[in-house]
Short mmCIF file of C-alpha atoms and ligand atoms in Angstrom, two decimals:
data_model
loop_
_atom_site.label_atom_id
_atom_site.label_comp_id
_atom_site.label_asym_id
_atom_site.label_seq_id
_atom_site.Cartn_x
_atom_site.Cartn_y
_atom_site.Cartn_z
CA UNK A 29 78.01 110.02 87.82
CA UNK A 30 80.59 108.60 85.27
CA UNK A 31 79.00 105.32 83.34
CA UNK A 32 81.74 103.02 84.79
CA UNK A 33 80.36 103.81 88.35
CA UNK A 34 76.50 103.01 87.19
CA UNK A 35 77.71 99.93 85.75
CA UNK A 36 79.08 98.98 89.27
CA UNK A 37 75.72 100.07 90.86
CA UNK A 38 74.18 97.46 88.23
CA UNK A 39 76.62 95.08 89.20
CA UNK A 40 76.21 95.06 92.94
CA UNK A 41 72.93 95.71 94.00
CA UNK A 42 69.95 94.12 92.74
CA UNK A 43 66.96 96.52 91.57
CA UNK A 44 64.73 95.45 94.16
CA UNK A 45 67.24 96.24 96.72
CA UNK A 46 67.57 99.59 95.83
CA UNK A 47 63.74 100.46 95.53
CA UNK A 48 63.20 98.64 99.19
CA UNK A 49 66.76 100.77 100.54
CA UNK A 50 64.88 103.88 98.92
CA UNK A 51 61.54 103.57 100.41
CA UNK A 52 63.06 102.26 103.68
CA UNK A 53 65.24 105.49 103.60
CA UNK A 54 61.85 107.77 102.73
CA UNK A 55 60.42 106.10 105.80
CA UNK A 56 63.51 106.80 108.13
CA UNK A 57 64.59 110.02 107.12
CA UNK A 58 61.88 112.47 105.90
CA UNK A 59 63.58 115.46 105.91
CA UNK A 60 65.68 114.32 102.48
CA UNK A 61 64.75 115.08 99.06
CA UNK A 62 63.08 112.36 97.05
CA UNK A 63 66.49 111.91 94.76
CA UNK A 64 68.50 111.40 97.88
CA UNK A 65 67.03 108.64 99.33
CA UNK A 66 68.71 106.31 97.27
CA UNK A 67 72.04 107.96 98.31
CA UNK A 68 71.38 105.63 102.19
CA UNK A 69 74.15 103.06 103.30
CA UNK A 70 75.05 101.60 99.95
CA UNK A 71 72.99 102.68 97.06
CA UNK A 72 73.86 106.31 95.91
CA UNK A 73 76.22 108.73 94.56
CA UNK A 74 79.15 109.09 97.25
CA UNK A 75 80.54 112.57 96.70
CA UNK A 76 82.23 112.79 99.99
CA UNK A 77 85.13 110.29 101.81
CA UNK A 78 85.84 110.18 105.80
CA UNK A 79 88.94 108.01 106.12
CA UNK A 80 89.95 107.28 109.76
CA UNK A 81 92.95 105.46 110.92
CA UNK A 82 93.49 104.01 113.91
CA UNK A 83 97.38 104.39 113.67
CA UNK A 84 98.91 100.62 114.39
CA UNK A 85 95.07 99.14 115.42
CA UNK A 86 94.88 95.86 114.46
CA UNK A 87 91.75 93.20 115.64
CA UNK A 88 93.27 92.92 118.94
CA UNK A 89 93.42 96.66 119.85
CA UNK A 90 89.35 97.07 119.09
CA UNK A 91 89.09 93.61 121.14
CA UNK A 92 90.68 95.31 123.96
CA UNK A 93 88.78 98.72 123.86
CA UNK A 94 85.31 97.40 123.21
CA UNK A 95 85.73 95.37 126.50
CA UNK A 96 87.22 98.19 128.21
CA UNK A 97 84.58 100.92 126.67
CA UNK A 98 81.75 98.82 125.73
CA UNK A 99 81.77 95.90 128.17
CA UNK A 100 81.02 92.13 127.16
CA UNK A 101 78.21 92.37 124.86
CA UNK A 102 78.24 95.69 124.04
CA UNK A 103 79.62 97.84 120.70
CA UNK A 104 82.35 100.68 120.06
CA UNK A 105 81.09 103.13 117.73
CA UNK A 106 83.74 102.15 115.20
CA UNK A 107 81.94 98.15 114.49
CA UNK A 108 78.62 99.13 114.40
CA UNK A 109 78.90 100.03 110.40
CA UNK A 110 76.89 97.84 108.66
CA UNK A 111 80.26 96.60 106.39
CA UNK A 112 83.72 95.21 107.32
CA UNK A 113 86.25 93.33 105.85
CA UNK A 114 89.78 92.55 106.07
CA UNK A 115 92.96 94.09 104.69
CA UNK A 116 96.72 92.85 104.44
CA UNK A 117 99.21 95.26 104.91
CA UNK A 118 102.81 93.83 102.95
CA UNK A 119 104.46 96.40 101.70
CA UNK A 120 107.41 95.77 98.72
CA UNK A 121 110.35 96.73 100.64
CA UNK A 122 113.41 94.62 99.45
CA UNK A 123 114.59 93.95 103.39
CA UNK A 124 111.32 93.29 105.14
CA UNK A 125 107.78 91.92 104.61
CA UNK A 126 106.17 94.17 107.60
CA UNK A 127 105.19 97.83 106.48
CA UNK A 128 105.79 100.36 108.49
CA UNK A 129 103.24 103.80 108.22
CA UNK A 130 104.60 105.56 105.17
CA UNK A 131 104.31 102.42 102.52
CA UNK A 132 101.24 101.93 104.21
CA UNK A 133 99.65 104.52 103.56
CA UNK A 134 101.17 104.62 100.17
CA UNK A 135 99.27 102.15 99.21
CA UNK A 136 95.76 103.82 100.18
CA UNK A 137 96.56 107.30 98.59
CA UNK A 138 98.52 106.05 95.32
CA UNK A 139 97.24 102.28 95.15
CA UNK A 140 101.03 101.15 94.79
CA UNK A 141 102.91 98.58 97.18
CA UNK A 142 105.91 100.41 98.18
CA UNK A 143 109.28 100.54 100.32
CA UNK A 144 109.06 101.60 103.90
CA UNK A 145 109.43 105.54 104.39
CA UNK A 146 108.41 106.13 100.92
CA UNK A 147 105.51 108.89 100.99
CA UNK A 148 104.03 108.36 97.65
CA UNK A 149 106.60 107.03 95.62
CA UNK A 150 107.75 104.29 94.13
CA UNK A 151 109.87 101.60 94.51
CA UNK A 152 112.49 103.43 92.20
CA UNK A 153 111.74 106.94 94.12
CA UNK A 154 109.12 108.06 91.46
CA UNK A 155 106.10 110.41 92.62
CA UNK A 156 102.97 108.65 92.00
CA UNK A 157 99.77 110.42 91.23
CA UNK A 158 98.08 110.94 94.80
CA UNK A 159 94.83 111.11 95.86
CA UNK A 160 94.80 114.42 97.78
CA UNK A 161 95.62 116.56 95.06
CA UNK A 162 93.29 114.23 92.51
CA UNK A 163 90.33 115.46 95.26
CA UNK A 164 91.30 119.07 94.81
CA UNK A 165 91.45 118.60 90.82
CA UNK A 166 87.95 117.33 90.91
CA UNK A 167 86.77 120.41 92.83
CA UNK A 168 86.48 118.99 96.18
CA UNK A 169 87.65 120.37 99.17
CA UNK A 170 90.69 118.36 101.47
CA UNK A 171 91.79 118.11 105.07
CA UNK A 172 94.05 115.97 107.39
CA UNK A 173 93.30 115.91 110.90
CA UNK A 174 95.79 113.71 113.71
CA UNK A 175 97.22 113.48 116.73
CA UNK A 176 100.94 112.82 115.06
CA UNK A 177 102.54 115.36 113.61
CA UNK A 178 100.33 116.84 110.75
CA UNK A 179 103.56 116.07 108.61
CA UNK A 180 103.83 112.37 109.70
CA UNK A 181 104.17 109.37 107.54
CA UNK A 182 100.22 108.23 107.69
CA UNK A 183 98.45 112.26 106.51
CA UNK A 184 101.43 112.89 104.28
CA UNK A 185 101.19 110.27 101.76
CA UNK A 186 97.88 111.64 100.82
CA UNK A 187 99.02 115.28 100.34
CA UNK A 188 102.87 115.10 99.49
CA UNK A 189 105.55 112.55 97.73
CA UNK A 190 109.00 112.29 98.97
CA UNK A 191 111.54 109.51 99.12
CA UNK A 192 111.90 110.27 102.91
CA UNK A 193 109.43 110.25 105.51
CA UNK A 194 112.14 112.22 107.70
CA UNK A 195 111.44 114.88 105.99
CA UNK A 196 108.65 116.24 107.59
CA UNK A 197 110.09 120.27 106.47
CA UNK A 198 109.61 119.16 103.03
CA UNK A 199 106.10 117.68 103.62
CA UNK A 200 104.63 120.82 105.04
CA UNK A 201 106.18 122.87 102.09
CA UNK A 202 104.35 120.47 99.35
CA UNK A 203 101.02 121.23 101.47
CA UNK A 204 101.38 124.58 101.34
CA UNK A 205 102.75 125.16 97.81
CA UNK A 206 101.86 121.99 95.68
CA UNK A 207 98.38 119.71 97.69
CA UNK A 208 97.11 122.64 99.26
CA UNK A 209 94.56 120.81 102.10
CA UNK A 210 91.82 123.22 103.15
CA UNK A 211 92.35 122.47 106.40
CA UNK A 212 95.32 121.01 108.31
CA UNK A 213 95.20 120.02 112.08
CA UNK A 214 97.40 118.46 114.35
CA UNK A 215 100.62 118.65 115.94
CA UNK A 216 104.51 119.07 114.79
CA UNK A 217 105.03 122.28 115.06
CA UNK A 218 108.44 122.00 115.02
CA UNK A 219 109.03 121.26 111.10
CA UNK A 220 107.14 124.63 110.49
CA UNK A 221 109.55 126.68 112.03
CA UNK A 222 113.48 127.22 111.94
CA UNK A 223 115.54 126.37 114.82
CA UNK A 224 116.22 129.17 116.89
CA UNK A 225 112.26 130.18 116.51
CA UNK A 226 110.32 128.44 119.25
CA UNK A 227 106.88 129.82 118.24
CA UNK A 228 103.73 128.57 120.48
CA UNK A 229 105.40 125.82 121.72
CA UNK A 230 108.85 126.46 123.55
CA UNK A 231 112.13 124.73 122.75
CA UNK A 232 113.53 122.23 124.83
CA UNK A 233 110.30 121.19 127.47
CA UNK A 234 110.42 119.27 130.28
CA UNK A 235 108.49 116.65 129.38
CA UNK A 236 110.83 116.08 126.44
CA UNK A 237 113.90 118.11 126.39
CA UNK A 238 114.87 116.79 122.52
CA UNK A 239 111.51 118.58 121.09
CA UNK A 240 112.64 121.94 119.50
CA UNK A 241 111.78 123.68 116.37
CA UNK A 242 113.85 122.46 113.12
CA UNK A 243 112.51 123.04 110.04
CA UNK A 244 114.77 124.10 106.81
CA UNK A 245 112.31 125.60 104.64
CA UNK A 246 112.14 128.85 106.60
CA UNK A 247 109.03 130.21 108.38
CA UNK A 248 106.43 128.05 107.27
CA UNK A 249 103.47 129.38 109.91
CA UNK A 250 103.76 132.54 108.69
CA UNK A 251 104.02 131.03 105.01
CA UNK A 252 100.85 129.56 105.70
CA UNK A 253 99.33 133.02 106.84
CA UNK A 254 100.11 134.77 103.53
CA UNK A 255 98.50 132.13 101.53
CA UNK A 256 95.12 132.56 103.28
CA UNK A 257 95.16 130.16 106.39
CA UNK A 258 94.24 131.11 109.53
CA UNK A 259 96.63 129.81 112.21
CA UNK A 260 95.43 128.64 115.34
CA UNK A 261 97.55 126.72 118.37
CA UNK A 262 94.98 126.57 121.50
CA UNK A 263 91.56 124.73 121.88
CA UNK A 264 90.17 128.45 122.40
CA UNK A 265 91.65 129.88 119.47
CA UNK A 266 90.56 126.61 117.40
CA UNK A 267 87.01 127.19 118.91
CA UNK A 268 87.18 130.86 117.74
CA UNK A 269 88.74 130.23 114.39
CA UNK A 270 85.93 130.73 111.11
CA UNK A 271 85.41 128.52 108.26
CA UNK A 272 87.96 128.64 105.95
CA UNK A 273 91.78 127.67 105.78
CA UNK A 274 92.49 126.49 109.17
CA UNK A 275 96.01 125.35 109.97
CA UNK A 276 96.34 124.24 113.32
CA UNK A 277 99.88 123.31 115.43
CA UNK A 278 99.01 122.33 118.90
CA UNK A 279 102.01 120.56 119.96
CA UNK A 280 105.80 120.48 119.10
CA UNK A 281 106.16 116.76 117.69
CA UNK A 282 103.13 114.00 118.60
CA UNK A 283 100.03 115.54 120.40
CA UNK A 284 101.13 113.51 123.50
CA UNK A 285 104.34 111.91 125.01
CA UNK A 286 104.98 108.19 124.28
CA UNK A 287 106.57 106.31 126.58
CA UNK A 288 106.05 102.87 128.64
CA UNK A 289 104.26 103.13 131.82
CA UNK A 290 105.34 105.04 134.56
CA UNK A 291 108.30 107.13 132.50
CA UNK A 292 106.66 110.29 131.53
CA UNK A 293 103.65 109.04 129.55
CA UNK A 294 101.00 111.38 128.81
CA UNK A 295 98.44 111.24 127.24
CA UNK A 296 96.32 114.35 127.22
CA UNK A 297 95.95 116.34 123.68
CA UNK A 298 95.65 120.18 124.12
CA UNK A 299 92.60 119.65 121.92
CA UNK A 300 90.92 116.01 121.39
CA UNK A 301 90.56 113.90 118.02
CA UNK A 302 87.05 114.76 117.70
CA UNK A 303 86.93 118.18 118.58
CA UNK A 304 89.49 118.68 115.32
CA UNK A 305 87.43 116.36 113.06
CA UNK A 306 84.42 118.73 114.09
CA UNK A 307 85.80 121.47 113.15
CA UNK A 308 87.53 120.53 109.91
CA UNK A 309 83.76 118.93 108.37
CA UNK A 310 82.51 122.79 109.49
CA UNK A 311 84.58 124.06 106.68
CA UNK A 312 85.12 121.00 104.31
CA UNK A 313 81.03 120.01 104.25
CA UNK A 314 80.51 123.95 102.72
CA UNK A 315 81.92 122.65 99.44
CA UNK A 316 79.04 121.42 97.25
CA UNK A 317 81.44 118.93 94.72
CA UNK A 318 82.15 117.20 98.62
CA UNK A 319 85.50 116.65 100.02
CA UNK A 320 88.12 114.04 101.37
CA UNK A 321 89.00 114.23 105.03
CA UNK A 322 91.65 111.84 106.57
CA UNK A 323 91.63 111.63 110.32
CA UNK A 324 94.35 109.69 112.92
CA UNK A 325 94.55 108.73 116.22
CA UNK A 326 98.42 108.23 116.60
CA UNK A 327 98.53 107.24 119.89
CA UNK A 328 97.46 103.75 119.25
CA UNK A 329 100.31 103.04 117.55
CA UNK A 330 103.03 105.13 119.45
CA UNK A 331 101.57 103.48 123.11
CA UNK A 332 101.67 100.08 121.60
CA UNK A 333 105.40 100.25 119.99
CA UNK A 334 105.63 101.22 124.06
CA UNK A 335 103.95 98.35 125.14
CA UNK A 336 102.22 100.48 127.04
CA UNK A 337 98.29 99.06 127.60
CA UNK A 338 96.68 101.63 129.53
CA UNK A 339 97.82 104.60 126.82
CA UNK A 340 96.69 102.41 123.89
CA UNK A 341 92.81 101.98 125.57
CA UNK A 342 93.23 106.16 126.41
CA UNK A 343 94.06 106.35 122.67
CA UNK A 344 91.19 103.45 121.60
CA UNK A 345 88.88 106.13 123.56
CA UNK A 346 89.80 109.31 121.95
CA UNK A 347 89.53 107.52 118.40
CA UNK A 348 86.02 106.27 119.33
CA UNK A 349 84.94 110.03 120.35
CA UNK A 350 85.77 110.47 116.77
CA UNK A 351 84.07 108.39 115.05
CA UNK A 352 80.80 109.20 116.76
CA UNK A 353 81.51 112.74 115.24
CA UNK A 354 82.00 111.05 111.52
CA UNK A 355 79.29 108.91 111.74
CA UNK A 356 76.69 111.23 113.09
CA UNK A 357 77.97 113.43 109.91
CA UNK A 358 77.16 110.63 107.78
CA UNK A 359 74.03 110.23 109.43
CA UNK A 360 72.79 113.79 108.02
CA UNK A 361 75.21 113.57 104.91
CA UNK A 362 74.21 109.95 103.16
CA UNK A 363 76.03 110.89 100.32
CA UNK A 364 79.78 111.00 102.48
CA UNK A 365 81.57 107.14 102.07
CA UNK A 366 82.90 107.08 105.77
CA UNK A 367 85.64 104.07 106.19
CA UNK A 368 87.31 103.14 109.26
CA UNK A 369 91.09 100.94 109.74
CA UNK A 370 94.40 100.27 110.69
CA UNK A 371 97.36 101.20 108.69
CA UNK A 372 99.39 97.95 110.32
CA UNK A 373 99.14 95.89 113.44
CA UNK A 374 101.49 97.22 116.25
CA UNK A 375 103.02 95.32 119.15
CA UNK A 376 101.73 91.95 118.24
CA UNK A 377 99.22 93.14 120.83
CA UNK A 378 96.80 89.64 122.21
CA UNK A 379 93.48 89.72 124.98
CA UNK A 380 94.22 87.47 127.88
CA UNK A 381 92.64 86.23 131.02
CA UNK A 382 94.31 87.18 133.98
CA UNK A 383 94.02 83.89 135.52
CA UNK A 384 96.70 82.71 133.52
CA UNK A 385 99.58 84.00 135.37
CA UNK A 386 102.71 82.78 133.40
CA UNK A 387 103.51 85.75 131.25
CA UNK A 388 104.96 83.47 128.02
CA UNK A 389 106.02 86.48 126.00
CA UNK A 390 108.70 87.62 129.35
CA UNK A 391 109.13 90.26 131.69
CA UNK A 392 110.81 93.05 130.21
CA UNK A 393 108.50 95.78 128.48
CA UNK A 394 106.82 93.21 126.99
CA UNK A 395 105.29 92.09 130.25
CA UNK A 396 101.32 91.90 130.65
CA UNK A 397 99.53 95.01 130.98
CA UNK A 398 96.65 95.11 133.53
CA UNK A 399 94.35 93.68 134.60
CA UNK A 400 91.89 96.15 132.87
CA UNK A 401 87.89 96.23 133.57
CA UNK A 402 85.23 94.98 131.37
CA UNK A 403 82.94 97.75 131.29
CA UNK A 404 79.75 96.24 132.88
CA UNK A 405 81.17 93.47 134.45
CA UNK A 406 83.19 92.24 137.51
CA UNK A 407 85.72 90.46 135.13
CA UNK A 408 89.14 91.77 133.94
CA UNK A 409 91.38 90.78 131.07
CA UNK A 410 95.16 91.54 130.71
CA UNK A 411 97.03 92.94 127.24
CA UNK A 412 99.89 90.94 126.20
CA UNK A 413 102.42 91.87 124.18
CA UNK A 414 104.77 90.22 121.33
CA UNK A 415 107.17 93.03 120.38
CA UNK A 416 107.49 96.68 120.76
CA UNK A 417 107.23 96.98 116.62
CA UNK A 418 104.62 96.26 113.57
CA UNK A 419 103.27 93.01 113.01
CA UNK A 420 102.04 91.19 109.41
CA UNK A 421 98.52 90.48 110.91
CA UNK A 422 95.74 91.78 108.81
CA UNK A 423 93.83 95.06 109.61
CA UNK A 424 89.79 95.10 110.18
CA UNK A 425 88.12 97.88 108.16
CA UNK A 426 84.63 99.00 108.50
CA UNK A 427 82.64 101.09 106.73
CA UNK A 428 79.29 102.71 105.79
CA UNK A 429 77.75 105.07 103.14
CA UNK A 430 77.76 104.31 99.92
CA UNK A 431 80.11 102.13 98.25
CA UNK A 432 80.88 100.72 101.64
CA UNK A 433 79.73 97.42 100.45
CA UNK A 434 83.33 96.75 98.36
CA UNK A 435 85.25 97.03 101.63
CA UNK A 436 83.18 93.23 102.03
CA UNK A 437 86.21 90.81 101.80
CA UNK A 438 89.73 90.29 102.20
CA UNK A 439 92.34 92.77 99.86
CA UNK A 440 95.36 93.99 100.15
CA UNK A 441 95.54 97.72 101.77
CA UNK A 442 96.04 98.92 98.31
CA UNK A 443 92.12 98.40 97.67
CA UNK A 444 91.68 101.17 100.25
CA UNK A 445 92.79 103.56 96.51
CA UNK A 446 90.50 101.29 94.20
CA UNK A 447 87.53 102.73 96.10
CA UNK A 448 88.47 106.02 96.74
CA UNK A 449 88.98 106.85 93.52
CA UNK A 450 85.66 106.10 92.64
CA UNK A 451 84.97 109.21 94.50
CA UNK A 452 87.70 111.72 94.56
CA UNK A 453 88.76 111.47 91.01
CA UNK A 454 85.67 111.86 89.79
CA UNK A 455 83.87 115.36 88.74
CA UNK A 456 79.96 115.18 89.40
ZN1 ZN B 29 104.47 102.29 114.32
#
């Protein structure tokens, strides 16, 4: 533990608080050693990060799925850690005030307010230190995990710096050759490949005729396989696969099909959000220095730029599933800081009653979704839409483990890297 982080401890938690959290822990969780009990909720040493991002999921989008999931007085898994705050999202893009993915997530891997598309640089188009390859110089182990394309805006800021978010080619070549992430699961299949070389995922599908492999940086799969990864593109093989480098492609572009309602929307992932954050804390929790996963549920945001209500709450569910894997991993790891947000509000997304049947925002795409069910209950509410892109509306974040307790408060998304770095950058 460096002496800047002990001073914080000093800072924040009174002494009495920590003996009481210590004993309390003793009492609930017997099977740790003495010198970990300290490590519950708040207190101790974090040597581990779980950062999940509910792609586009602001306030309103939990609203809706807790009714829908939970029912009127009950929970989702994601706002029952014992912190939460607030975050704004702005980015510094000289032609708009609303980020968009890519400066967003900017500003949690590099803590620097950025243009939109910009993965990890600045405003001038210079590569800013990131915190995926700061993990791996402290020793720790890395992994991205999503529903998007493994190369999309959101995972590759952490691992990768480019002017472009476009170029998704380029992205996978800096994991593979510069950031190196243990483990790498999602979909996008098509940047890994050249055109003309479908792989596990033909060219040209029905569902969505434009998908087809177009990467520039030749065969990146079987790149991947010479540098140690095992390559996996089914839910059996993914299953099967051993700890170790795990690359996993298990769709051409987005893990689903986004559309609005009724026009070839699916949403169905070959393999589901948790069952790929399971498998990448197998490998990544063998590494004693700890690690940094990021996980995504895309589908949030991609549904919602649809206007498309019933995708969003399938998306809401999958994301939940999720986070009942992280937090029963933090449960039996106290020393792993698990946080839980939205990169950006998307769709300007509101919880109405149905009773009100003028629909103010209009009748194109933007028109009410539902009724939905409140779990529980015989009442319904509808989801009501503003636009079909990002909004400025601040994110919630929640979190647990320690150093959760800084998330208290309203900061700018750029905070998300103050904290962070307490962990990854540091050697223990
Ligand atoms: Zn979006």
């Amino acid at each position: 533990m460096g002496s800047s982080r002990k001073r914080l401890l000093r800072l924040l938690v009174p002494a009495t608080t920590v003996a009481t959290a210590a004993v309390a822990g003793a009492v609930l969780n017997p099977a740790l050693p003495a010198n970990a009990t300290s490590h519950h909720h708040d207190g101790g040493r974090a040597r581990s990060v779980i950062f999940i991002n509910g792609d586009g999921m602001s306030a309103a989008h939990r609203e809706a799925a807790r009714l829908h999931l939970a029912g009127l007085d009950g929970q989702l898994a994601m706002d029952t850690l014992p912190v939460s705050g607030q975050l704004s999202t702005s980015p510094h893009d000289p032609k708009t005030a609303i980020t968009d993915s890519a400066a967003a997530a900017t500003a949690w891997a590099t803590g620097t307010k950025t243009y939109n598309g910009a993965i990890s640089v600045d405003v001038k188009g210079k590569p800013l230190p990131i915190l995926g390859k700061q993990a791996k110089a402290a020793g720790k182990s890395t992994g991205l995990v999503t529903t998007a394309q493994v190369t999309d805006a959101s995972p590759a800021a952490w691992f990768s710096q480019t002017a472009d978010r476009g170029a998704q080619d380029e992205i996978a070549r800096q994991y593979l050759e510069v950031s190196k992430p243990d483990v790498i699961l999602g979909g996008g299949e098509d940047w890994w490949l050249p055109a003309g070389t479908p792989g596990a995922f033909p060219d040209k599908p029905a569902e969505d005729p434009d998908e087809a492999s177009k990467g520039t940086k030749g065969n990146l799969i079987k790149k991947a396989e010479r540098e140690g990864y095992q390559y996996v593109s089914s839910a059996k093989e993914l299953a099967r696969a051993k700890r170790g480098k795990l690359l996993g492609l298990f769709s051409n572009e987005e893990m689903f099909q986004q559309r609005p309602e009724g026009q070839g929307d699916i949403y169905s992932p070959v393999v589901d959000l948790a069952t790929m954050t399971k498998k990448a804390l197998d490998t990544l929790s063998t590494n004693k220095k700890g690690f940094f996963l990021f996980v995504e549920e895309e589908g949030i945001d991609e549904f919602a730029h649809e206007n498309n209500g019933s995708r969003v709450l399938q998306a809401m569910a999958s994301l939940e599933k999720a986070v009942k894997v992280a937090k029963a991993y933090v449960a039996a790891h106290p020393d792993t800081l698990l946080v839980i947000t939205g990169d950006h509000d998307c769709g300007g997304l509101t919880v109405e009653d149905p009773s009100d049947t003028e629909d103010e925002s209009g009748t194109g795409l933007s028109t009410e979704d539902g009724p939905f069910k409140i779990h529980g209950s015989n009442l319904t509410f509808t989801m009501d839409w503003t636009t079909t892109g990002h909004t400025g509306v601040d994110v919630p974040v929640t979190a647990e483990g320690p150093l959760s307790k800084l998330f208290t408060g309203k900061h700018p998304n750029t905070y998300v890297h103050t904290v962070l770095s307490k962990v990854l950058t540091s050697r223990h």
